[in-house]
Short mmCIF file of N, CA and C in Angstrom, two decimals:
data_model
loop_
_atom_site.label_atom_id
_atom_site.label_comp_id
_atom_site.label_asym_id
_atom_site.label_seq_id
_atom_site.Cartn_x
_atom_site.Cartn_y
_atom_site.Cartn_z
N MET A 1 17.73 16.77 12.22
CA MET A 1 16.46 16.11 11.98
C MET A 1 16.31 15.94 10.48
N SER A 2 16.31 14.68 10.03
CA SER A 2 16.20 14.45 8.59
C SER A 2 14.74 14.38 8.17
N GLN A 3 14.49 14.69 6.92
CA GLN A 3 13.13 14.67 6.38
C GLN A 3 13.03 13.54 5.37
N LEU A 4 12.01 12.76 5.47
CA LEU A 4 11.76 11.68 4.54
C LEU A 4 11.46 12.26 3.16
N THR A 5 12.06 11.69 2.12
CA THR A 5 11.78 12.16 0.77
C THR A 5 10.39 11.71 0.34
N ARG A 6 9.86 12.33 -0.69
CA ARG A 6 8.55 11.93 -1.20
C ARG A 6 8.57 10.48 -1.68
N ARG A 7 9.66 10.08 -2.34
CA ARG A 7 9.77 8.69 -2.80
C ARG A 7 9.75 7.74 -1.61
N GLY A 8 10.45 8.11 -0.54
CA GLY A 8 10.44 7.30 0.67
C GLY A 8 9.06 7.24 1.29
N ALA A 9 8.37 8.37 1.28
CA ALA A 9 7.00 8.40 1.81
C ALA A 9 6.08 7.53 0.99
N LEU A 10 6.28 7.55 -0.32
CA LEU A 10 5.47 6.71 -1.20
C LEU A 10 5.68 5.24 -0.85
N ARG A 11 6.93 4.85 -0.65
CA ARG A 11 7.23 3.46 -0.25
C ARG A 11 6.62 3.16 1.11
N LEU A 12 6.78 4.09 2.05
CA LEU A 12 6.28 3.92 3.40
C LEU A 12 4.76 3.76 3.40
N PHE A 13 4.07 4.67 2.72
CA PHE A 13 2.62 4.59 2.68
C PHE A 13 2.15 3.45 1.79
N GLY A 14 2.92 3.12 0.78
CA GLY A 14 2.58 1.98 -0.07
C GLY A 14 2.49 0.70 0.73
N SER A 15 3.35 0.55 1.72
CA SER A 15 3.31 -0.65 2.55
C SER A 15 2.04 -0.69 3.38
N LEU A 16 1.48 0.48 3.68
CA LEU A 16 0.22 0.53 4.42
C LEU A 16 -1.00 0.51 3.50
N GLY A 17 -0.79 0.92 2.25
CA GLY A 17 -1.91 1.13 1.33
C GLY A 17 -2.73 -0.10 1.03
N ALA A 18 -2.13 -1.27 1.00
CA ALA A 18 -2.86 -2.47 0.63
C ALA A 18 -3.98 -2.78 1.61
N ALA A 19 -3.73 -2.55 2.88
CA ALA A 19 -4.75 -2.85 3.87
C ALA A 19 -5.44 -1.60 4.39
N GLY A 20 -4.99 -0.44 3.92
CA GLY A 20 -5.63 0.82 4.29
C GLY A 20 -5.69 1.06 5.77
N MET A 21 -6.82 1.49 6.24
CA MET A 21 -6.93 1.80 7.65
C MET A 21 -6.93 0.55 8.51
N ALA A 22 -7.08 -0.64 7.91
CA ALA A 22 -6.92 -1.88 8.67
C ALA A 22 -5.45 -2.14 8.94
N ALA A 23 -4.58 -1.55 8.16
CA ALA A 23 -3.13 -1.77 8.31
C ALA A 23 -2.64 -1.44 9.71
N PRO A 24 -3.09 -0.34 10.33
CA PRO A 24 -2.61 -0.08 11.68
C PRO A 24 -2.89 -1.23 12.64
N VAL A 25 -4.06 -1.83 12.55
CA VAL A 25 -4.39 -2.94 13.43
C VAL A 25 -3.50 -4.13 13.11
N LEU A 26 -3.35 -4.44 11.81
CA LEU A 26 -2.52 -5.56 11.42
C LEU A 26 -1.05 -5.31 11.74
N SER A 27 -0.57 -4.11 11.49
CA SER A 27 0.82 -3.78 11.75
C SER A 27 1.14 -3.82 13.23
N ALA A 28 0.17 -3.47 14.06
CA ALA A 28 0.40 -3.49 15.49
C ALA A 28 0.68 -4.90 15.98
N CYS A 29 0.20 -5.90 15.23
CA CYS A 29 0.41 -7.29 15.60
C CYS A 29 1.66 -7.88 14.97
N SER A 30 2.34 -7.14 14.12
CA SER A 30 3.49 -7.68 13.41
C SER A 30 4.73 -7.67 14.28
N SER A 31 5.74 -8.42 13.84
CA SER A 31 6.99 -8.48 14.59
C SER A 31 8.08 -7.68 13.89
N SER A 32 7.71 -6.84 12.94
CA SER A 32 8.69 -6.03 12.22
C SER A 32 9.37 -5.06 13.17
N GLY A 33 10.67 -4.89 13.04
CA GLY A 33 11.40 -4.00 13.92
C GLY A 33 11.49 -2.58 13.40
N ASP A 34 10.88 -2.28 12.24
CA ASP A 34 10.99 -0.95 11.66
C ASP A 34 10.51 0.16 12.58
N ASP A 35 9.50 -0.11 13.37
CA ASP A 35 8.92 0.92 14.21
C ASP A 35 9.24 0.69 15.69
N ASP A 36 10.27 -0.10 15.99
CA ASP A 36 10.66 -0.39 17.36
C ASP A 36 10.99 0.91 18.07
N ALA A 37 10.29 1.18 19.17
CA ALA A 37 10.49 2.43 19.90
C ALA A 37 11.89 2.53 20.49
N ASN A 38 12.57 1.39 20.68
CA ASN A 38 13.91 1.41 21.26
C ASN A 38 15.00 1.60 20.20
N ALA A 39 14.68 1.41 18.95
CA ALA A 39 15.65 1.57 17.88
C ALA A 39 15.89 3.06 17.64
N PRO A 40 17.09 3.42 17.18
CA PRO A 40 17.32 4.84 16.89
C PRO A 40 16.40 5.32 15.77
N SER A 41 15.93 6.54 15.91
CA SER A 41 15.06 7.13 14.90
C SER A 41 15.84 7.42 13.63
N ARG A 42 15.16 7.27 12.49
CA ARG A 42 15.76 7.61 11.21
C ARG A 42 15.51 9.08 10.87
N GLY A 43 14.85 9.79 11.77
CA GLY A 43 14.52 11.20 11.55
C GLY A 43 13.05 11.43 11.82
N THR A 44 12.57 12.55 11.39
CA THR A 44 11.16 12.91 11.59
C THR A 44 10.50 13.10 10.24
N VAL A 45 9.27 12.64 10.14
CA VAL A 45 8.49 12.79 8.93
C VAL A 45 7.16 13.46 9.29
N LYS A 46 6.75 14.41 8.45
CA LYS A 46 5.47 15.09 8.66
C LYS A 46 4.41 14.36 7.83
N ILE A 47 3.39 13.86 8.52
CA ILE A 47 2.28 13.15 7.89
C ILE A 47 1.01 13.98 8.11
N GLY A 48 0.26 14.22 7.05
CA GLY A 48 -0.99 14.97 7.14
C GLY A 48 -2.17 14.05 7.38
N LEU A 49 -3.08 14.49 8.22
CA LEU A 49 -4.32 13.79 8.48
C LEU A 49 -5.46 14.74 8.14
N LEU A 50 -6.12 14.48 7.02
CA LEU A 50 -7.19 15.34 6.50
C LEU A 50 -8.53 14.67 6.78
N THR A 51 -9.23 15.16 7.80
CA THR A 51 -10.50 14.56 8.19
C THR A 51 -11.51 15.66 8.52
N PRO A 52 -12.80 15.33 8.44
CA PRO A 52 -13.81 16.31 8.84
C PRO A 52 -13.78 16.49 10.37
N GLN A 53 -13.53 17.70 10.81
CA GLN A 53 -13.51 18.01 12.23
C GLN A 53 -14.73 18.83 12.63
N THR A 54 -15.54 19.19 11.63
CA THR A 54 -16.78 19.94 11.83
C THR A 54 -17.80 19.39 10.86
N GLY A 55 -19.06 19.73 11.07
CA GLY A 55 -20.11 19.36 10.13
C GLY A 55 -20.64 17.96 10.34
N PRO A 56 -21.50 17.52 9.43
CA PRO A 56 -22.20 16.24 9.59
C PRO A 56 -21.28 15.01 9.52
N ASN A 57 -20.11 15.12 8.92
CA ASN A 57 -19.19 13.98 8.85
C ASN A 57 -18.18 13.95 9.99
N LYS A 58 -18.34 14.84 10.98
CA LYS A 58 -17.40 14.90 12.09
C LYS A 58 -17.26 13.55 12.82
N PRO A 59 -18.34 12.82 13.11
CA PRO A 59 -18.16 11.53 13.79
C PRO A 59 -17.25 10.56 13.00
N GLN A 60 -17.40 10.56 11.71
CA GLN A 60 -16.56 9.73 10.86
C GLN A 60 -15.10 10.22 10.93
N GLY A 61 -14.92 11.52 10.91
CA GLY A 61 -13.58 12.10 11.03
C GLY A 61 -12.95 11.77 12.38
N ASP A 62 -13.77 11.81 13.44
CA ASP A 62 -13.27 11.45 14.76
C ASP A 62 -12.76 10.02 14.78
N ASP A 63 -13.53 9.10 14.16
CA ASP A 63 -13.10 7.70 14.10
C ASP A 63 -11.80 7.55 13.33
N MET A 64 -11.68 8.24 12.22
CA MET A 64 -10.47 8.16 11.41
C MET A 64 -9.26 8.67 12.19
N ARG A 65 -9.44 9.81 12.87
CA ARG A 65 -8.35 10.38 13.65
C ARG A 65 -7.96 9.47 14.81
N GLN A 66 -8.95 8.98 15.54
CA GLN A 66 -8.67 8.12 16.68
C GLN A 66 -7.99 6.81 16.25
N GLY A 67 -8.41 6.27 15.11
CA GLY A 67 -7.78 5.05 14.61
C GLY A 67 -6.32 5.26 14.25
N PHE A 68 -6.03 6.38 13.58
CA PHE A 68 -4.64 6.66 13.20
C PHE A 68 -3.79 6.98 14.42
N GLU A 69 -4.36 7.74 15.36
CA GLU A 69 -3.65 8.05 16.61
C GLU A 69 -3.37 6.76 17.39
N LEU A 70 -4.33 5.85 17.42
CA LEU A 70 -4.12 4.57 18.12
C LEU A 70 -2.96 3.81 17.50
N TYR A 71 -2.93 3.75 16.17
CA TYR A 71 -1.83 3.07 15.50
C TYR A 71 -0.49 3.71 15.87
N LEU A 72 -0.42 5.04 15.80
CA LEU A 72 0.83 5.72 16.14
C LEU A 72 1.23 5.46 17.58
N ASN A 73 0.27 5.53 18.50
CA ASN A 73 0.58 5.30 19.91
C ASN A 73 1.05 3.87 20.18
N LEU A 74 0.47 2.91 19.48
CA LEU A 74 0.88 1.52 19.67
C LEU A 74 2.24 1.22 19.05
N ASN A 75 2.71 2.12 18.21
CA ASN A 75 3.99 1.91 17.52
C ASN A 75 5.00 3.02 17.79
N GLY A 76 4.96 3.55 19.00
CA GLY A 76 5.95 4.53 19.40
C GLY A 76 5.91 5.81 18.58
N ARG A 77 4.75 6.10 17.99
CA ARG A 77 4.55 7.28 17.12
C ARG A 77 5.56 7.31 15.98
N ARG A 78 5.75 6.11 15.40
CA ARG A 78 6.68 5.96 14.28
C ARG A 78 6.02 5.26 13.11
N LEU A 79 6.53 5.59 11.93
CA LEU A 79 6.20 4.88 10.69
C LEU A 79 7.53 4.58 10.00
N GLY A 80 7.77 3.32 9.71
CA GLY A 80 8.99 2.95 8.99
C GLY A 80 10.26 3.41 9.65
N GLY A 81 10.28 3.48 10.99
CA GLY A 81 11.46 3.91 11.71
C GLY A 81 11.59 5.42 11.87
N TYR A 82 10.67 6.18 11.29
CA TYR A 82 10.69 7.64 11.39
C TYR A 82 9.71 8.09 12.47
N ASP A 83 10.13 9.05 13.27
CA ASP A 83 9.21 9.68 14.21
C ASP A 83 8.20 10.48 13.40
N VAL A 84 6.94 10.41 13.78
CA VAL A 84 5.87 11.08 13.04
C VAL A 84 5.49 12.39 13.72
N GLN A 85 5.52 13.44 12.95
CA GLN A 85 4.92 14.71 13.36
C GLN A 85 3.60 14.78 12.61
N LEU A 86 2.51 14.60 13.33
CA LEU A 86 1.19 14.55 12.70
C LEU A 86 0.63 15.95 12.55
N LEU A 87 0.30 16.30 11.30
CA LEU A 87 -0.32 17.58 10.98
C LEU A 87 -1.79 17.29 10.67
N THR A 88 -2.70 17.96 11.35
CA THR A 88 -4.11 17.71 11.09
C THR A 88 -4.74 18.92 10.42
N ALA A 89 -5.76 18.64 9.62
CA ALA A 89 -6.51 19.71 8.96
C ALA A 89 -7.96 19.29 8.84
N ASP A 90 -8.85 20.28 8.94
CA ASP A 90 -10.29 20.04 8.85
C ASP A 90 -10.72 20.01 7.38
N GLU A 91 -11.17 18.86 6.96
CA GLU A 91 -11.67 18.68 5.59
C GLU A 91 -12.90 19.55 5.34
N GLY A 92 -13.64 19.83 6.41
CA GLY A 92 -14.85 20.63 6.28
C GLY A 92 -15.98 19.89 5.60
N GLU A 93 -16.91 20.64 5.03
CA GLU A 93 -18.11 20.05 4.44
C GLU A 93 -18.15 20.13 2.93
N THR A 94 -17.23 20.89 2.32
CA THR A 94 -17.29 21.09 0.88
C THR A 94 -15.98 20.69 0.21
N ALA A 95 -16.05 20.51 -1.08
CA ALA A 95 -14.85 20.19 -1.86
C ALA A 95 -13.83 21.32 -1.74
N ALA A 96 -14.29 22.56 -1.76
CA ALA A 96 -13.39 23.71 -1.67
C ALA A 96 -12.67 23.76 -0.32
N SER A 97 -13.40 23.48 0.77
CA SER A 97 -12.75 23.51 2.09
C SER A 97 -11.75 22.37 2.22
N GLY A 98 -12.06 21.22 1.64
CA GLY A 98 -11.12 20.10 1.66
C GLY A 98 -9.85 20.40 0.88
N LYS A 99 -10.01 21.04 -0.27
CA LYS A 99 -8.84 21.39 -1.09
C LYS A 99 -7.98 22.41 -0.35
N ALA A 100 -8.60 23.41 0.26
CA ALA A 100 -7.84 24.42 1.01
C ALA A 100 -7.08 23.77 2.17
N ALA A 101 -7.71 22.81 2.83
CA ALA A 101 -7.04 22.12 3.94
C ALA A 101 -5.85 21.31 3.44
N LEU A 102 -5.99 20.63 2.30
CA LEU A 102 -4.87 19.87 1.75
C LEU A 102 -3.75 20.81 1.32
N GLU A 103 -4.10 21.95 0.74
CA GLU A 103 -3.07 22.93 0.35
C GLU A 103 -2.28 23.39 1.57
N LYS A 104 -2.96 23.57 2.71
CA LYS A 104 -2.28 23.97 3.94
C LYS A 104 -1.36 22.85 4.42
N LEU A 105 -1.82 21.61 4.39
CA LEU A 105 -0.97 20.49 4.80
C LEU A 105 0.28 20.42 3.93
N HIS A 106 0.09 20.60 2.63
CA HIS A 106 1.22 20.57 1.69
C HIS A 106 2.20 21.71 2.00
N LYS A 107 1.65 22.91 2.22
CA LYS A 107 2.49 24.08 2.55
C LYS A 107 3.25 23.87 3.85
N ASP A 108 2.62 23.18 4.80
CA ASP A 108 3.25 22.92 6.11
C ASP A 108 4.27 21.79 6.06
N GLY A 109 4.40 21.14 4.89
CA GLY A 109 5.46 20.15 4.73
C GLY A 109 5.07 18.70 4.85
N ALA A 110 3.77 18.39 4.82
CA ALA A 110 3.37 16.99 4.87
C ALA A 110 3.87 16.27 3.62
N VAL A 111 4.58 15.15 3.82
CA VAL A 111 5.10 14.40 2.67
C VAL A 111 4.12 13.33 2.21
N ALA A 112 3.11 13.05 3.03
CA ALA A 112 2.06 12.11 2.68
C ALA A 112 0.84 12.45 3.53
N VAL A 113 -0.34 12.04 3.04
CA VAL A 113 -1.60 12.39 3.72
C VAL A 113 -2.48 11.16 3.76
N THR A 114 -3.27 11.07 4.82
CA THR A 114 -4.30 10.05 4.93
C THR A 114 -5.59 10.72 5.37
N GLY A 115 -6.70 10.01 5.19
CA GLY A 115 -8.01 10.54 5.58
C GLY A 115 -8.92 10.73 4.39
N VAL A 116 -9.68 11.79 4.39
CA VAL A 116 -10.68 12.20 3.40
C VAL A 116 -11.93 11.33 3.50
N ALA A 117 -12.98 11.93 4.01
CA ALA A 117 -14.25 11.23 4.18
C ALA A 117 -15.22 11.49 3.03
N ASN A 118 -15.11 12.63 2.38
CA ASN A 118 -16.08 13.05 1.38
C ASN A 118 -15.52 12.78 -0.03
N SER A 119 -16.25 12.04 -0.83
CA SER A 119 -15.76 11.72 -2.18
C SER A 119 -15.65 12.96 -3.07
N LEU A 120 -16.44 13.99 -2.80
CA LEU A 120 -16.30 15.24 -3.56
C LEU A 120 -14.96 15.91 -3.26
N VAL A 121 -14.51 15.81 -2.01
CA VAL A 121 -13.19 16.34 -1.65
C VAL A 121 -12.12 15.55 -2.39
N MET A 122 -12.27 14.22 -2.43
CA MET A 122 -11.29 13.38 -3.11
C MET A 122 -11.15 13.82 -4.57
N SER A 123 -12.26 14.08 -5.23
CA SER A 123 -12.22 14.54 -6.62
C SER A 123 -11.53 15.89 -6.74
N GLU A 124 -11.81 16.77 -5.79
CA GLU A 124 -11.26 18.13 -5.84
C GLU A 124 -9.76 18.17 -5.58
N VAL A 125 -9.24 17.27 -4.74
CA VAL A 125 -7.81 17.31 -4.40
C VAL A 125 -6.95 16.49 -5.36
N ARG A 126 -7.58 15.72 -6.22
CA ARG A 126 -6.86 14.82 -7.11
C ARG A 126 -5.73 15.51 -7.88
N ASP A 127 -6.01 16.63 -8.51
CA ASP A 127 -4.99 17.30 -9.32
C ASP A 127 -3.81 17.80 -8.49
N LEU A 128 -4.09 18.35 -7.30
CA LEU A 128 -3.01 18.79 -6.42
C LEU A 128 -2.16 17.61 -5.97
N VAL A 129 -2.80 16.54 -5.60
CA VAL A 129 -2.09 15.33 -5.17
C VAL A 129 -1.17 14.84 -6.28
N GLU A 130 -1.69 14.78 -7.48
CA GLU A 130 -0.91 14.29 -8.62
C GLU A 130 0.23 15.24 -8.99
N SER A 131 -0.05 16.54 -9.06
CA SER A 131 1.00 17.48 -9.49
C SER A 131 2.09 17.64 -8.43
N ALA A 132 1.73 17.54 -7.16
CA ALA A 132 2.71 17.69 -6.08
C ALA A 132 3.32 16.36 -5.66
N HIS A 133 2.81 15.26 -6.22
CA HIS A 133 3.28 13.91 -5.89
C HIS A 133 3.17 13.64 -4.39
N ILE A 134 1.99 13.92 -3.85
CA ILE A 134 1.71 13.69 -2.43
C ILE A 134 0.96 12.37 -2.31
N PRO A 135 1.57 11.33 -1.77
CA PRO A 135 0.82 10.09 -1.57
C PRO A 135 -0.36 10.34 -0.63
N LEU A 136 -1.53 9.85 -1.01
CA LEU A 136 -2.75 10.02 -0.22
C LEU A 136 -3.45 8.67 -0.10
N ILE A 137 -3.67 8.26 1.14
CA ILE A 137 -4.46 7.05 1.39
C ILE A 137 -5.84 7.52 1.81
N GLY A 138 -6.82 7.34 0.91
CA GLY A 138 -8.20 7.73 1.19
C GLY A 138 -8.87 6.67 2.03
N SER A 139 -9.50 7.11 3.12
CA SER A 139 -10.04 6.18 4.10
C SER A 139 -11.54 5.97 4.00
N ASN A 140 -12.17 6.51 2.98
CA ASN A 140 -13.62 6.36 2.86
C ASN A 140 -13.99 6.28 1.39
N ALA A 141 -15.27 6.33 1.13
CA ALA A 141 -15.77 6.23 -0.24
C ALA A 141 -15.09 7.23 -1.16
N SER A 142 -14.93 6.83 -2.40
CA SER A 142 -14.33 7.74 -3.37
C SER A 142 -15.04 7.59 -4.71
N PRO A 143 -14.88 8.58 -5.57
CA PRO A 143 -15.56 8.53 -6.86
C PRO A 143 -15.00 7.41 -7.74
N GLN A 144 -15.85 6.92 -8.63
CA GLN A 144 -15.44 5.83 -9.51
C GLN A 144 -14.31 6.25 -10.43
N GLN A 145 -14.40 7.42 -11.02
CA GLN A 145 -13.40 7.89 -11.97
C GLN A 145 -12.34 8.71 -11.25
N LEU A 146 -11.34 8.06 -10.71
CA LEU A 146 -10.29 8.76 -10.01
C LEU A 146 -8.99 8.76 -10.82
N ASN A 147 -8.63 7.62 -11.41
CA ASN A 147 -7.46 7.50 -12.28
C ASN A 147 -6.26 8.30 -11.81
N THR A 148 -5.57 7.80 -10.82
CA THR A 148 -4.46 8.50 -10.21
C THR A 148 -3.36 7.53 -9.77
N LEU A 149 -2.15 8.02 -9.73
CA LEU A 149 -1.02 7.21 -9.26
C LEU A 149 -0.77 7.40 -7.77
N TYR A 150 -1.13 8.54 -7.23
CA TYR A 150 -0.76 8.88 -5.86
C TYR A 150 -1.89 8.76 -4.84
N ILE A 151 -3.05 8.27 -5.26
CA ILE A 151 -4.15 8.07 -4.32
C ILE A 151 -4.49 6.58 -4.27
N TRP A 152 -4.52 6.05 -3.06
CA TRP A 152 -4.97 4.68 -2.84
C TRP A 152 -6.30 4.75 -2.10
N ARG A 153 -7.23 3.91 -2.50
CA ARG A 153 -8.52 3.82 -1.82
C ARG A 153 -8.48 2.63 -0.87
N THR A 154 -8.99 2.82 0.32
CA THR A 154 -9.06 1.71 1.27
C THR A 154 -10.50 1.35 1.59
N SER A 155 -11.42 1.97 0.90
CA SER A 155 -12.83 1.74 1.13
C SER A 155 -13.50 1.52 -0.22
N TYR A 156 -14.78 1.62 -0.25
CA TYR A 156 -15.53 1.32 -1.46
C TYR A 156 -15.57 2.50 -2.43
N VAL A 157 -15.92 2.20 -3.67
CA VAL A 157 -16.18 3.21 -4.68
C VAL A 157 -17.66 3.58 -4.56
N ASP A 158 -17.97 4.86 -4.70
CA ASP A 158 -19.34 5.36 -4.48
C ASP A 158 -20.43 4.55 -5.18
N THR A 159 -20.17 4.08 -6.39
CA THR A 159 -21.22 3.42 -7.16
C THR A 159 -21.42 1.94 -6.79
N GLU A 160 -20.50 1.35 -6.04
CA GLU A 160 -20.58 -0.09 -5.76
C GLU A 160 -21.81 -0.51 -4.96
N PRO A 161 -22.16 0.14 -3.84
CA PRO A 161 -23.33 -0.32 -3.09
C PRO A 161 -24.62 -0.28 -3.91
N GLY A 162 -24.83 0.81 -4.66
CA GLY A 162 -26.04 0.93 -5.48
C GLY A 162 -26.08 -0.11 -6.59
N ALA A 163 -24.94 -0.39 -7.20
CA ALA A 163 -24.89 -1.39 -8.26
C ALA A 163 -25.23 -2.77 -7.72
N ALA A 164 -24.69 -3.11 -6.56
CA ALA A 164 -24.96 -4.41 -5.97
C ALA A 164 -26.44 -4.53 -5.56
N LEU A 165 -26.96 -3.50 -4.93
CA LEU A 165 -28.36 -3.52 -4.51
C LEU A 165 -29.28 -3.52 -5.72
N GLY A 166 -28.94 -2.75 -6.74
CA GLY A 166 -29.76 -2.70 -7.95
C GLY A 166 -29.88 -4.06 -8.61
N GLU A 167 -28.78 -4.80 -8.68
CA GLU A 167 -28.81 -6.14 -9.27
C GLU A 167 -29.76 -7.05 -8.49
N HIS A 168 -29.66 -6.98 -7.16
CA HIS A 168 -30.50 -7.80 -6.30
C HIS A 168 -31.97 -7.47 -6.48
N VAL A 169 -32.30 -6.17 -6.45
CA VAL A 169 -33.69 -5.73 -6.60
C VAL A 169 -34.23 -6.13 -7.97
N ALA A 170 -33.42 -5.95 -9.01
CA ALA A 170 -33.86 -6.32 -10.36
C ALA A 170 -34.16 -7.82 -10.45
N SER A 171 -33.33 -8.64 -9.81
CA SER A 171 -33.56 -10.09 -9.88
C SER A 171 -34.85 -10.45 -9.14
N LYS A 172 -35.13 -9.77 -8.03
CA LYS A 172 -36.38 -10.04 -7.29
C LYS A 172 -37.60 -9.58 -8.09
N LEU A 173 -37.50 -8.44 -8.76
CA LEU A 173 -38.60 -7.94 -9.56
C LEU A 173 -38.87 -8.87 -10.75
N ASN A 174 -37.82 -9.35 -11.38
CA ASN A 174 -37.97 -10.24 -12.52
C ASN A 174 -38.55 -11.60 -12.12
N ASN A 175 -38.30 -12.01 -10.89
CA ASN A 175 -38.83 -13.29 -10.41
C ASN A 175 -40.21 -13.14 -9.78
N GLY A 176 -40.66 -11.90 -9.66
CA GLY A 176 -41.97 -11.64 -9.06
C GLY A 176 -41.99 -11.84 -7.57
N THR A 177 -40.84 -11.81 -6.92
CA THR A 177 -40.79 -12.04 -5.48
C THR A 177 -40.69 -10.74 -4.69
N ALA A 178 -40.70 -9.61 -5.35
CA ALA A 178 -40.57 -8.35 -4.60
C ALA A 178 -41.93 -7.76 -4.31
#
């Protein structure tokens, strides 16, 4: 059983990173033979799924997990021709619990990780992701100041909704229409 290298995982996840969590839906419609269930496997790769499994963000974590599981099931549980061994961890409710969960995924051999619902967790795991060169596709809001090579965002930056709404409200106030 061969293990995908980190560089290979970076390439593998990079191909998914542009469309983020929409990639599974788009990839399921593609005609690429990389994940053909009938083709010989290139080995097994451990992928980490870091989502809230408890607390107030659990429904969001459930959606993230179900979406990723759906993609894997529609593609023979493969990514880039590799059989996927999915490792899951509970992000929890705090930055500390999220970091501990990522450390466990890393210790268990995950070569890449997806998920993360809480932007505070994203900030907390940034240094570990960068120092260990663990590709991470963040599936939800993230802090504006992330500056990283190994984290891709597939959702909005925390400050964007407020900035857009603030501009709109300011224009209405200035026009006297609010």
